[in-house]
Amino acid sequence: MLDNISSTKVSGGWHKQYSHQASSTHCAMRFAIFLPPDTNENNKVPVLYWLSGLTCNDENFMQKAGAFKKAAELGIAIVAPDTSPRGDNVPDQDSYDFGQGAGFYVNATQAPYNTHYNMYDYVVNELPAIISEHFPVNDKKAIAGHSMGGHGALMIALRNPKNYVSASAFSPIVNPINCPWGEKAFSHYLGDDKNTWAQYDSCELIKHASSAHYIPIRVDQGEADNFLTEQLKTENLFNVASQKNYPIEINIHPGYDHSYFFISSFIDQHLQFHHQHLSA
């Protein structure tokens, strides 16, 4: 059962927030959806799933990215889930890069996190089923995200290439098994056996991807991003994609940082990129 928290008209369409009890995360989850103008049962639209980064929830992208005008023009719905399970009974740490607000889009295997931190199942299976059941959308999906959410978007698309027609990311964590953010999160959520980490690492997934299942990917990265070298490691993605001839467009932008100022500057291009594939 969905509980409608808010409904706001914007760019001729509607931005709505909902909460529901999620079976995958065993807690109440919140998501937001933008429905473009004239969306109805006789005019179903494709969906772009947006995954946000560390410390964020469903509101950051919806309020700061400036995506509604172009999404309305192109006829694309946008769904933005939260970044982790939340609640008094959900394990947490006093840390911005782990716990609530930092789910990393994995299925945790280690106690006490394995009961609630199943964001992979939530994003891949439970949430799309809810959207399909309750909203006038068609069966075409794309996925995008920023930072930790960029990691989630690329990783989920690479693991489920039949589910999405395209994927994109701003400033993604592309090689989490080899960066401090990823090492901290994966060791707590997945345990010390690093062999189990590779299934959630985009660089590792591309290494083993079959060309029969390649999907188009776009990545935009700010050159002035202070996380670029230590955490994001875009160069590693470029190298492995080049070796595999994987169809990834990587755009480096001088002067831009890690913020939503960067995202808002190029979100229209990402929406247009996805539209090409969602409308094919």
XYZ file of N, CA and C in Angstrom:
840
model
N 0.845 -1.196 0.000
C 0.000 0.000 0.000
C 0.879 1.244 0.000
N 0.579 2.181 -0.897
C 1.350 3.411 -0.998
C 0.675 4.537 -0.234
N 1.471 5.302 0.472
C 0.988 6.479 1.192
C 1.528 7.709 0.481
N 0.623 8.496 -0.113
C 1.033 9.703 -0.829
C 1.357 10.813 0.168
N 2.643 11.211 0.216
C 3.096 12.224 1.159
C 2.879 13.624 0.621
N 3.157 13.806 -0.675
C 3.017 15.132 -1.273
C 2.753 15.019 -2.755
N 2.111 16.045 -3.315
C 1.865 16.152 -4.759
C 2.030 17.609 -5.155
N 2.911 17.868 -6.106
C 3.196 19.240 -6.508
C 3.276 19.312 -8.024
N 2.515 20.225 -8.612
C 2.565 20.388 -10.063
C 3.831 21.140 -10.451
N 4.505 20.648 -11.513
C 5.746 21.275 -11.971
C 5.955 20.951 -13.443
N 6.314 21.966 -14.216
C 6.578 21.809 -15.657
C 5.436 21.095 -16.375
N 4.220 21.346 -15.948
C 3.045 20.748 -16.564
C 2.734 19.347 -16.094
N 3.653 18.748 -15.340
C 3.434 17.408 -14.813
C 3.308 17.435 -13.303
N 3.607 16.288 -12.679
C 3.447 16.187 -11.226
C 4.662 15.531 -10.585
N 5.107 16.141 -9.493
C 6.111 15.525 -8.623
C 5.377 15.014 -7.390
N 5.537 13.725 -7.103
C 4.836 13.125 -5.976
C 5.805 12.295 -5.149
N 5.611 12.351 -3.826
C 6.377 11.525 -2.891
C 5.462 10.472 -2.276
N 6.024 9.275 -2.116
C 5.269 8.172 -1.520
C 6.143 7.439 -0.504
N 5.490 6.848 0.473
C 6.159 5.908 1.362
C 5.409 4.584 1.318
N 6.110 3.521 1.648
C 5.487 2.196 1.668
C 6.351 1.272 2.503
N 5.769 0.180 2.936
C 6.511 -0.822 3.689
C 7.174 -1.759 2.705
N 8.491 -1.804 2.713
C 9.236 -2.589 1.729
C 9.592 -3.958 2.280
N 9.369 -4.979 1.475
C 9.682 -6.339 1.899
C 11.182 -6.622 1.808
N 11.868 -5.987 0.876
C 13.302 -6.260 0.700
C 14.141 -5.646 1.813
N 13.764 -4.457 2.272
C 14.539 -3.779 3.306
C 13.902 -3.866 4.690
N 12.723 -4.466 4.773
C 12.033 -4.683 6.049
C 11.881 -3.386 6.854
N 11.493 -2.339 6.156
C 11.244 -1.060 6.817
C 10.444 -0.179 5.859
N 10.010 0.957 6.348
C 9.327 1.919 5.480
C 10.350 2.568 4.561
N 10.011 2.649 3.282
C 10.874 3.297 2.299
C 10.105 4.441 1.647
N 10.846 5.444 1.204
C 10.239 6.578 0.516
C 10.853 6.714 -0.877
N 10.012 7.097 -1.828
C 10.516 7.416 -3.160
C 9.724 8.588 -3.712
N 10.296 9.230 -4.718
C 9.620 10.312 -5.418
C 9.484 9.936 -6.885
N 8.427 10.456 -7.520
C 8.224 10.211 -8.942
C 7.788 11.504 -9.618
N 8.361 11.775 -10.777
C 7.891 12.855 -11.635
C 7.163 12.230 -12.812
N 5.926 12.647 -13.010
C 5.121 12.185 -14.136
C 4.931 13.345 -15.107
N 5.386 13.203 -16.352
C 5.276 14.308 -17.309
C 3.827 14.573 -17.689
N 3.561 15.715 -18.341
C 2.190 16.069 -18.713
C 1.539 14.986 -19.577
N 0.220 14.845 -19.401
C -0.591 13.944 -20.219
C -0.226 12.470 -20.056
N 0.379 12.138 -18.921
C 0.652 10.728 -18.630
C -0.614 10.075 -18.112
N -1.067 9.011 -18.765
C -2.270 8.301 -18.338
C -2.251 6.892 -18.907
N -3.281 6.134 -18.626
C -3.323 4.741 -19.050
C -3.304 4.595 -20.565
N -3.743 5.632 -21.279
C -3.700 5.614 -22.744
C -2.425 6.229 -23.302
N -1.597 6.759 -22.417
C -0.337 7.369 -22.835
C 0.725 7.051 -21.785
N 1.134 5.795 -21.760
C 2.125 5.359 -20.790
C 3.513 5.807 -21.230
N 4.348 6.131 -20.246
C 5.658 6.715 -20.546
C 6.783 5.824 -20.014
N 7.978 5.959 -20.578
C 9.136 5.225 -20.050
C 9.638 5.858 -18.761
N 10.494 5.133 -18.044
C 10.959 5.576 -16.725
C 12.481 5.639 -16.680
N 12.981 6.746 -16.145
C 14.387 6.850 -15.771
C 14.478 6.730 -14.253
N 15.203 5.729 -13.775
C 15.453 5.578 -12.337
C 16.716 6.349 -11.986
N 16.624 7.214 -10.973
C 17.760 8.011 -10.539
C 18.191 7.580 -9.148
N 19.486 7.264 -9.005
C 20.053 6.852 -7.721
C 20.986 7.946 -7.213
N 20.738 8.416 -6.015
C 21.521 9.515 -5.458
C 22.709 9.014 -4.640
N 23.519 9.966 -4.173
C 24.787 9.651 -3.536
C 24.762 9.718 -2.026
N 25.936 9.635 -1.438
C 26.103 9.631 0.013
C 25.408 10.817 0.662
N 24.729 10.570 1.760
C 24.000 11.530 2.599
C 22.689 11.991 1.976
N 22.381 11.578 0.753
C 21.189 12.077 0.052
C 19.969 11.201 0.328
N 18.818 11.708 -0.089
C 17.577 10.930 -0.110
C 16.874 11.222 -1.430
N 15.584 10.970 -1.523
C 14.871 11.180 -2.782
C 14.747 12.649 -3.168
N 14.985 13.551 -2.229
C 14.717 14.963 -2.484
C 15.846 15.687 -3.202
N 17.082 15.243 -3.036
C 18.217 16.012 -3.551
C 18.142 16.230 -5.056
N 17.989 15.131 -5.794
C 17.913 15.256 -7.245
C 16.670 16.015 -7.671
N 15.535 15.670 -7.088
C 14.280 16.274 -7.516
C 14.271 17.787 -7.288
N 14.926 18.259 -6.241
C 14.901 19.679 -5.929
C 16.039 20.462 -6.561
N 17.163 19.808 -6.875
C 18.356 20.551 -7.278
C 18.792 20.342 -8.728
N 18.356 19.272 -9.364
C 18.919 18.935 -10.674
C 18.339 19.750 -11.825
N 17.129 20.280 -11.645
C 16.507 21.029 -12.730
C 16.130 20.161 -13.912
N 15.657 18.954 -13.631
C 15.411 17.980 -14.694
C 13.991 17.999 -15.242
N 13.059 18.647 -14.563
C 11.646 18.469 -14.905
C 11.270 19.042 -16.269
N 11.806 20.187 -16.613
C 11.409 20.824 -17.873
C 11.767 19.942 -19.064
N 12.989 19.429 -19.094
C 13.408 18.558 -20.200
C 12.682 17.218 -20.144
N 12.498 16.653 -18.950
C 11.783 15.377 -18.826
C 10.336 15.523 -19.301
N 9.716 16.674 -19.001
C 8.351 16.932 -19.469
C 8.322 17.020 -20.988
N 9.294 17.706 -21.544
C 9.374 17.861 -23.000
C 9.550 16.523 -23.703
N 10.367 15.649 -23.114
C 10.676 14.367 -23.739
C 9.677 13.274 -23.376
N 8.839 13.508 -22.375
C 7.868 12.504 -21.954
C 8.489 11.347 -21.196
N 9.356 11.676 -20.237
C 10.033 10.660 -19.435
C 9.639 10.824 -17.973
N 9.189 9.753 -17.352
C 8.976 9.750 -15.905
C 10.321 9.541 -15.214
N 10.481 10.126 -14.032
C 11.700 9.946 -13.241
C 11.314 9.412 -11.868
N 11.964 8.357 -11.456
C 11.732 7.772 -10.136
C 13.020 7.851 -9.332
N 12.943 8.426 -8.142
C 14.120 8.585 -7.278
C 13.859 7.929 -5.930
N 14.462 6.773 -5.666
C 14.328 6.155 -4.343
C 15.267 6.803 -3.339
N 15.108 6.449 -2.090
C 16.058 6.842 -1.055
C 17.368 6.088 -1.275
N 18.407 6.489 -0.567
C 19.725 5.882 -0.736
C 19.994 4.725 0.215
N 19.085 4.476 1.148
C 19.280 3.383 2.100
C 17.989 3.162 2.866
N 17.888 2.041 3.591
C 16.809 1.905 4.566
C 17.016 2.902 5.695
N 15.935 3.263 6.364
C 16.023 4.194 7.492
C 15.032 3.771 8.575
N 15.273 4.255 9.785
C 14.365 3.993 10.885
C 15.117 3.682 12.167
N 14.402 3.772 13.263
C 15.011 3.552 14.572
C 15.580 2.151 14.721
N 15.006 1.178 14.029
C 15.460 -0.201 14.154
C 16.490 -0.588 13.098
N 16.843 0.351 12.223
C 17.812 0.072 11.165
C 19.215 0.392 11.678
N 20.143 -0.565 11.641
C 21.505 -0.313 12.137
C 22.148 0.879 11.440
N 22.938 1.622 12.173
C 23.541 2.837 11.644
C 24.893 3.049 12.307
N 25.684 3.940 11.717
C 26.926 4.386 12.335
C 26.965 5.903 12.279
N 27.698 6.492 13.178
C 27.852 7.939 13.189
C 28.904 8.327 12.151
N 28.531 8.131 10.879
C 29.474 8.322 9.783
C 28.690 8.644 8.517
N 29.115 9.634 7.766
C 28.373 10.041 6.574
C 28.488 9.016 5.447
N 29.554 8.204 5.468
C 29.813 7.309 4.337
C 29.511 5.846 4.633
N 28.730 5.598 5.679
C 28.305 4.231 5.950
C 27.045 4.252 6.793
N 26.142 3.299 6.536
C 24.904 3.212 7.298
C 23.772 3.954 6.611
N 22.888 4.528 7.400
C 21.732 5.217 6.838
C 22.194 6.404 5.986
N 21.688 6.451 4.764
C 22.127 7.436 3.791
C 23.278 6.947 2.939
N 23.723 5.719 3.169
C 24.892 5.189 2.462
C 24.743 3.694 2.212
N 23.676 3.309 1.519
C 23.399 1.891 1.307
C 24.240 1.230 0.242
N 24.857 2.003 -0.652
C 25.744 1.516 -1.709
C 25.078 0.535 -2.673
N 23.766 0.397 -2.606
C 23.004 -0.379 -3.580
C 23.461 -1.835 -3.669
N 23.831 -2.401 -2.519
C 24.214 -3.811 -2.442
C 23.182 -4.564 -1.613
N 23.271 -5.873 -1.635
C 22.546 -6.729 -0.691
C 23.527 -7.167 0.380
N 23.391 -6.637 1.577
C 24.333 -6.964 2.647
C 24.209 -8.432 3.047
N 25.336 -9.014 3.373
C 25.359 -10.410 3.833
C 25.799 -10.534 5.280
N 26.261 -9.424 5.867
C 26.817 -9.468 7.212
C 25.860 -8.863 8.236
N 25.702 -9.555 9.357
C 24.911 -9.011 10.464
C 25.656 -7.817 11.057
N 24.916 -6.823 11.552
C 23.459 -6.716 11.628
C 22.827 -6.051 10.407
N 23.585 -5.896 9.339
C 23.114 -5.100 8.203
C 22.288 -5.907 7.197
N 22.401 -7.225 7.233
C 21.785 -8.029 6.183
C 20.265 -8.083 6.256
N 19.677 -7.692 7.362
C 18.210 -7.678 7.443
C 17.620 -6.530 6.633
N 18.238 -5.361 6.707
C 17.652 -4.162 6.108
C 18.381 -3.659 4.865
N 19.680 -3.811 4.812
C 20.458 -3.179 3.736
C 20.489 -4.055 2.485
N 19.340 -4.108 1.832
C 19.180 -4.863 0.591
C 18.696 -3.931 -0.519
N 19.456 -2.866 -0.723
C 19.066 -1.858 -1.700
C 19.149 -2.367 -3.132
N 20.007 -3.337 -3.387
C 20.071 -3.911 -4.728
C 18.723 -4.536 -5.093
N 18.207 -5.396 -4.222
C 16.905 -6.016 -4.489
C 15.798 -4.979 -4.567
N 15.887 -3.950 -3.727
C 14.854 -2.926 -3.730
C 14.816 -2.183 -5.055
N 15.967 -1.771 -5.542
C 16.025 -0.980 -6.777
C 15.760 -1.843 -8.015
N 16.299 -3.050 -8.039
C 16.198 -3.895 -9.224
C 14.828 -4.559 -9.335
N 14.264 -4.967 -8.219
C 13.052 -5.789 -8.264
C 11.819 -5.127 -7.645
N 11.902 -4.771 -6.371
C 10.690 -4.346 -5.661
C 10.152 -3.009 -6.166
N 10.997 -1.998 -6.262
C 10.512 -0.682 -6.663
C 9.960 -0.668 -8.089
N 10.634 -1.231 -9.083
C 10.038 -1.246 -10.432
C 8.691 -1.956 -10.489
N 8.510 -3.005 -9.696
C 7.224 -3.699 -9.668
C 6.136 -2.785 -9.123
N 6.465 -2.005 -8.098
C 5.509 -1.054 -7.527
C 5.160 0.038 -8.531
N 6.174 0.577 -9.202
C 5.940 1.633 -10.190
C 5.063 1.110 -11.318
N 5.349 -0.089 -11.788
C 4.564 -0.670 -12.882
C 3.117 -0.907 -12.479
N 2.911 -1.286 -11.226
C 1.555 -1.590 -10.756
C 0.718 -0.337 -10.538
N 1.324 0.731 -10.065
C 0.556 1.875 -9.582
C 0.583 3.108 -10.484
N 1.441 3.113 -11.509
C 1.578 4.314 -12.326
C 1.536 3.964 -13.820
N 1.089 4.894 -14.659
C 0.961 4.629 -16.096
C 2.295 4.716 -16.824
N 3.123 3.693 -16.650
C 4.427 3.643 -17.302
C 4.482 2.422 -18.210
N 5.319 2.507 -19.238
C 5.499 1.349 -20.104
C 6.678 0.505 -19.617
N 7.106 -0.444 -20.422
C 8.115 -1.400 -19.943
C 9.540 -0.988 -20.264
N 9.745 0.223 -20.752
C 11.101 0.674 -21.072
C 11.684 1.448 -19.889
N 12.910 1.046 -19.484
C 13.549 1.653 -18.318
C 14.990 2.024 -18.643
N 15.428 3.124 -18.059
C 16.836 3.513 -18.059
C 17.213 3.812 -16.620
N 18.518 3.936 -16.363
C 18.953 4.169 -14.989
C 20.150 5.117 -14.988
N 20.176 6.001 -13.990
C 21.238 6.995 -13.881
C 21.486 7.296 -12.411
N 22.604 7.980 -12.119
C 22.871 8.330 -10.739
C 24.104 9.183 -10.598
N 24.375 9.579 -9.341
C 25.481 10.476 -9.022
C 26.312 9.885 -7.898
N 27.624 9.866 -8.061
C 28.564 9.467 -7.014
C 28.279 8.030 -6.555
N 27.916 7.796 -5.298
C 27.518 6.464 -4.871
C 26.364 5.958 -5.723
N 25.451 6.842 -6.086
C 24.346 6.461 -6.955
C 24.790 6.198 -8.378
N 25.855 6.867 -8.818
C 26.430 6.558 -10.120
C 27.016 5.160 -10.127
N 27.690 4.808 -9.041
C 28.139 3.425 -8.864
C 26.955 2.474 -8.969
N 25.871 2.785 -8.245
C 24.703 1.915 -8.263
C 24.101 1.785 -9.644
N 23.970 2.894 -10.360
C 23.342 2.881 -11.680
C 24.149 2.053 -12.672
N 25.456 2.295 -12.727
C 26.287 1.556 -13.670
C 26.335 0.075 -13.313
N 26.541 -0.221 -12.035
C 26.646 -1.607 -11.594
C 25.354 -2.368 -11.855
N 24.224 -1.761 -11.534
C 22.933 -2.429 -11.732
C 22.665 -2.652 -13.211
N 22.974 -1.666 -14.042
C 22.774 -1.829 -15.483
C 23.676 -2.920 -16.047
N 24.926 -2.958 -15.601
C 25.862 -3.968 -16.094
C 25.439 -5.374 -15.667
N 24.841 -5.491 -14.497
C 24.394 -6.804 -14.029
C 23.042 -7.205 -14.610
N 22.289 -6.213 -15.086
C 20.936 -6.490 -15.591
C 20.725 -5.803 -16.941
N 21.540 -6.128 -17.948
C 21.478 -5.397 -19.216
C 20.162 -5.558 -19.973
N 19.409 -6.596 -19.662
C 18.116 -6.774 -20.330
C 17.021 -5.910 -19.701
N 17.289 -5.371 -18.507
C 16.281 -4.568 -17.807
C 16.278 -3.108 -18.232
N 17.419 -2.618 -18.746
C 17.570 -1.187 -19.005
C 18.080 -0.970 -20.427
N 17.549 0.055 -21.083
C 17.986 0.355 -22.448
C 19.244 1.205 -22.462
N 19.555 1.879 -21.345
C 20.723 2.750 -21.264
C 21.009 3.048 -19.801
N 22.233 3.535 -19.549
C 22.639 3.921 -18.199
C 23.549 5.131 -18.289
N 23.510 5.961 -17.252
C 24.416 7.113 -17.219
C 24.758 7.455 -15.779
N 25.809 8.249 -15.623
C 26.247 8.608 -14.282
C 27.015 9.916 -14.299
N 26.837 10.666 -13.233
C 27.667 11.824 -12.935
C 28.634 11.427 -11.813
N 29.906 11.664 -12.014
C 30.909 11.488 -10.958
C 30.764 10.157 -10.228
N 30.669 9.037 -10.947
C 30.414 7.760 -10.270
C 31.645 7.181 -9.582
N 31.400 6.415 -8.526
C 32.434 5.573 -7.924
C 32.500 4.317 -8.800
N 33.490 4.218 -9.658
C 33.478 3.157 -10.671
C 34.253 1.915 -10.261
N 35.108 2.043 -9.254
C 35.966 0.920 -8.856
C 35.980 0.811 -7.325
N 34.805 0.584 -6.710
C 34.691 0.662 -5.246
C 35.554 -0.333 -4.492
N 35.923 -1.441 -5.117
C 36.772 -2.397 -4.394
C 38.180 -1.845 -4.195
N 38.492 -0.726 -4.864
C 39.832 -0.137 -4.776
C 39.811 1.316 -4.336
N 38.802 1.716 -3.561
C 38.781 3.087 -3.046
C 38.294 3.076 -1.594
N 38.658 4.082 -0.798
C 38.311 4.074 0.631
C 36.818 3.970 0.911
N 35.982 4.713 0.162
C 34.534 4.627 0.395
C 34.041 3.200 0.200
N 34.425 2.599 -0.922
C 33.963 1.254 -1.227
C 34.516 0.214 -0.279
N 35.790 0.319 0.057
C 36.401 -0.654 0.952
C 35.729 -0.641 2.324
N 35.408 0.553 2.818
C 34.740 0.652 4.112
C 33.344 0.035 4.047
N 32.571 0.416 3.045
C 31.198 -0.072 2.939
C 31.150 -1.566 2.670
N 31.940 -2.033 1.720
C 31.873 -3.434 1.329
C 32.354 -4.357 2.445
N 33.367 -3.943 3.196
C 33.845 -4.800 4.276
C 32.787 -4.979 5.358
N 32.018 -3.921 5.643
C 30.956 -4.015 6.644
C 29.719 -4.740 6.103
N 29.322 -4.424 4.875
C 28.102 -5.014 4.317
C 28.323 -6.441 3.812
N 29.506 -6.708 3.249
C 29.732 -7.966 2.535
C 30.761 -8.878 3.180
N 31.517 -8.384 4.164
C 32.521 -9.212 4.819
C 33.910 -9.008 4.236
N 34.848 -9.777 4.712
C 36.255 -9.580 4.370
C 36.696 -10.293 3.102
N 35.879 -11.193 2.578
C 36.243 -11.917 1.359
C 36.025 -11.005 0.154
N 37.105 -10.452 -0.363
C 36.992 -9.481 -1.442
C 36.499 -10.099 -2.747
N 36.531 -11.411 -2.851
C 35.989 -12.060 -4.047
C 34.490 -11.796 -4.183
N 33.819 -11.572 -3.049
C 32.378 -11.310 -3.094
C 32.072 -9.856 -3.451
N 33.080 -9.006 -3.424
C 32.874 -7.589 -3.713
C 32.742 -7.320 -5.207
N 33.394 -8.138 -6.028
C 33.522 -7.842 -7.455
C 32.176 -7.733 -8.165
N 31.157 -8.442 -7.651
C 29.841 -8.401 -8.298
C 29.189 -7.023 -8.205
N 29.729 -6.150 -7.369
C 29.192 -4.805 -7.208
C 30.171 -3.731 -7.697
N 31.135 -4.108 -8.508
C 32.162 -3.190 -8.981
C 32.055 -3.055 -10.498
N 31.821 -1.845 -11.002
C 31.590 -1.647 -12.432
C 32.801 -2.015 -13.274
N 33.991 -1.675 -12.819
C 35.186 -2.027 -13.586
C 35.327 -3.545 -13.696
N 35.088 -4.250 -12.608
C 35.176 -5.703 -12.636
C 34.092 -6.311 -13.520
N 32.907 -5.748 -13.472
C 31.808 -6.264 -14.288
C 32.081 -6.069 -15.777
N 32.659 -4.939 -16.143
C 32.974 -4.711 -17.552
C 34.041 -5.678 -18.028
N 35.008 -5.994 -17.175
C 36.051 -6.951 -17.542
C 35.463 -8.270 -18.011
N 34.344 -8.661 -17.414
C 33.770 -9.978 -17.695
C 32.469 -9.897 -18.493
N 32.154 -8.710 -19.009
C 30.901 -8.542 -19.749
C 30.983 -9.186 -21.124
N 29.863 -9.755 -21.552
C 29.766 -10.319 -22.895
C 29.312 -9.231 -23.867
N 29.954 -9.153 -25.009
C 29.594 -8.120 -25.989
C 28.147 -8.240 -26.442
N 27.566 -9.408 -26.295
C 26.157 -9.591 -26.669
C 25.224 -8.843 -25.737
N 25.732 -8.445 -24.556
C 24.901 -7.785 -23.566
C 25.376 -6.362 -23.267
N 26.161 -5.774 -24.140
C 26.566 -4.385 -23.953
C 25.357 -3.468 -24.060
N 25.325 -2.432 -23.220
C 24.300 -1.396 -23.358
C 24.997 -0.040 -23.386
N 24.399 0.956 -24.026
C 25.028 2.279 -24.104
C 25.091 2.955 -22.734
N 26.263 3.525 -22.434
C 26.502 4.176 -21.150
C 27.142 5.536 -21.389
N 26.708 6.522 -20.625
C 27.326 7.847 -20.640
C 27.785 8.198 -19.230
N 29.000 8.751 -19.127
C 29.545 9.205 -17.847
C 30.057 10.625 -18.014
N 29.695 11.505 -17.081
C 30.221 12.865 -17.048
C 30.949 13.079 -15.724
N 32.146 13.634 -15.821
C 33.001 13.805 -14.655
C 33.626 15.196 -14.656
N 33.514 15.886 -13.528
C 34.145 17.186 -13.386
C 35.626 17.047 -13.083
N 36.437 17.814 -13.798
C 37.888 17.728 -13.615
C 38.334 18.324 -12.290
N 37.527 19.244 -11.726
C 37.862 19.876 -10.446
C 37.221 19.157 -9.262
N 36.727 17.969 -9.478
C 36.111 17.154 -8.426
C 37.188 16.710 -7.445
N 37.057 17.098 -6.170
C 38.100 16.769 -5.214
C 38.111 15.294 -4.810
N 37.109 14.522 -5.263
C 37.088 13.088 -4.983
C 37.630 12.259 -6.154
N 37.971 12.905 -7.249
C 38.259 12.208 -8.502
C 39.358 11.162 -8.367
N 40.495 11.556 -7.834
C 41.660 10.670 -7.827
C 41.543 9.550 -6.809
N 41.148 9.898 -5.577
C 41.156 8.909 -4.496
C 39.938 8.002 -4.497
N 38.756 8.557 -4.808
C 37.514 7.809 -4.614
C 36.837 7.361 -5.914
N 36.819 8.191 -6.919
C 36.009 7.933 -8.111
C 36.735 7.087 -9.145
N 37.992 7.409 -9.399
C 38.870 6.598 -10.251
C 38.315 6.404 -11.666
N 37.884 7.506 -12.273
C 37.326 7.461 -13.625
C 38.312 6.864 -14.623
N 39.599 7.105 -14.427
C 40.609 6.580 -15.351
C 40.561 5.060 -15.430
N 40.261 4.401 -14.306
C 40.166 2.940 -14.308
C 39.029 2.465 -15.203
N 37.907 3.193 -15.177
C 36.776 2.851 -16.040
C 37.145 3.049 -17.502
N 37.797 4.150 -17.802
C 38.211 4.418 -19.174
C 39.117 3.301 -19.687
N 40.045 2.873 -18.869
C 41.005 1.860 -19.299
C 40.341 0.520 -19.563
N 39.487 0.075 -18.661
C 38.870 -1.239 -18.846
C 37.853 -1.206 -19.978
N 37.131 -0.095 -20.132
C 36.174 0.022 -21.236
C 36.898 0.023 -22.577
N 38.045 0.675 -22.637
C 38.833 0.697 -23.875
C 39.314 -0.701 -24.232
N 39.751 -1.441 -23.220
C 40.240 -2.799 -23.465
C 39.136 -3.714 -23.982
N 37.918 -3.481 -23.513
C 36.783 -4.335 -23.892
C 35.972 -3.776 -25.064
N 36.353 -2.602 -25.553
C 35.552 -1.916 -26.587
C 34.101 -1.759 -26.142
N 33.929 -1.449 -24.857
C 32.585 -1.263 -24.315
C 32.070 0.124 -24.717
N 30.802 0.242 -25.127
C 30.274 1.518 -25.626
C 29.969 2.522 -24.517
N 31.027 3.067 -23.914
C 30.875 4.077 -22.871
C 31.410 5.409 -23.382
N 30.594 6.423 -23.282
C 31.007 7.789 -23.591
C 31.389 8.463 -22.281
N 32.665 8.825 -22.139
C 33.146 9.470 -20.922
C 33.530 10.911 -21.247
N 32.849 11.854 -20.591
C 33.067 13.272 -20.833
C 33.698 13.912 -19.600
N 34.852 14.538 -19.768
C 35.555 15.219 -18.687
C 35.359 16.725 -18.864
N 34.917 17.396 -17.788
C 34.553 18.809 -17.868
C 35.463 19.653 -16.981
N 36.334 20.457 -17.575
C 37.219 21.321 -16.780
C 36.422 22.296 -15.920
N 36.886 22.473 -14.674
C 36.310 23.471 -13.780
C 35.147 23.005 -12.940
N 34.499 21.896 -13.302
C 33.312 21.439 -12.576
C 33.695 20.530 -11.414
N 32.907 20.638 -10.316
C 33.191 19.859 -9.120
C 32.207 18.705 -8.956
N 31.974 18.294 -7.724
C 31.156 17.111 -7.428
C 29.698 17.465 -7.109
N 29.328 18.713 -7.213
C 28.057 19.187 -6.676
C 26.905 19.080 -7.668
N 25.717 19.455 -7.188
C 24.549 19.507 -8.058
C 24.600 20.682 -9.030
N 25.494 21.631 -8.838
C 25.724 22.637 -9.866
C 26.221 21.954 -11.138
N 27.075 20.970 -10.966
C 27.580 20.196 -12.102
C 26.458 19.386 -12.743
N 25.685 18.684 -11.918
C 24.591 17.868 -12.445
C 23.588 18.731 -13.210
N 23.202 19.859 -12.644
C 22.205 20.707 -13.299
C 22.718 21.284 -14.612
N 24.036 21.369 -14.760
C 24.610 21.917 -15.990
C 24.503 20.952 -17.168
N 24.416 19.652 -16.889
C 24.451 18.660 -17.963
C 23.309 17.653 -17.910
N 22.322 17.871 -17.032
C 21.234 16.896 -16.913
C 20.411 16.801 -18.182
N 20.254 17.905 -18.900
C 19.478 17.850 -20.142
C 20.122 16.904 -21.149
N 21.443 16.921 -21.235
C 22.141 16.027 -22.164
C 21.946 14.570 -21.774
N 21.918 14.296 -20.459
C 21.678 12.917 -20.016
C 20.263 12.474 -20.352
N 19.306 13.340 -20.132
C 17.922 12.995 -20.472
C 17.761 12.765 -21.969
N 18.415 13.583 -22.770
C 18.347 13.408 -24.219
C 19.012 12.092 -24.626
N 20.124 11.769 -23.997
C 20.806 10.494 -24.242
C 19.872 9.319 -23.975
N 19.212 9.340 -22.832
C 18.302 8.245 -22.507
C 17.083 8.223 -23.425
N 16.602 9.392 -23.795
C 15.428 9.482 -24.665
C 15.681 8.773 -25.991
N 16.882 8.895 -26.516
C 17.219 8.228 -27.787
C 16.985 6.733 -27.704
N 17.271 6.165 -26.550
C 17.149 4.721 -26.393
C 15.772 4.310 -25.874
N 15.170 5.142 -25.037
C 13.837 4.829 -24.537
C 12.776 4.923 -25.614
N 13.026 5.730 -26.629
C 12.039 5.931 -27.694
C 12.330 5.085 -28.935
N 13.413 4.309 -28.886
C 13.777 3.506 -30.051
C 12.821 2.329 -30.235
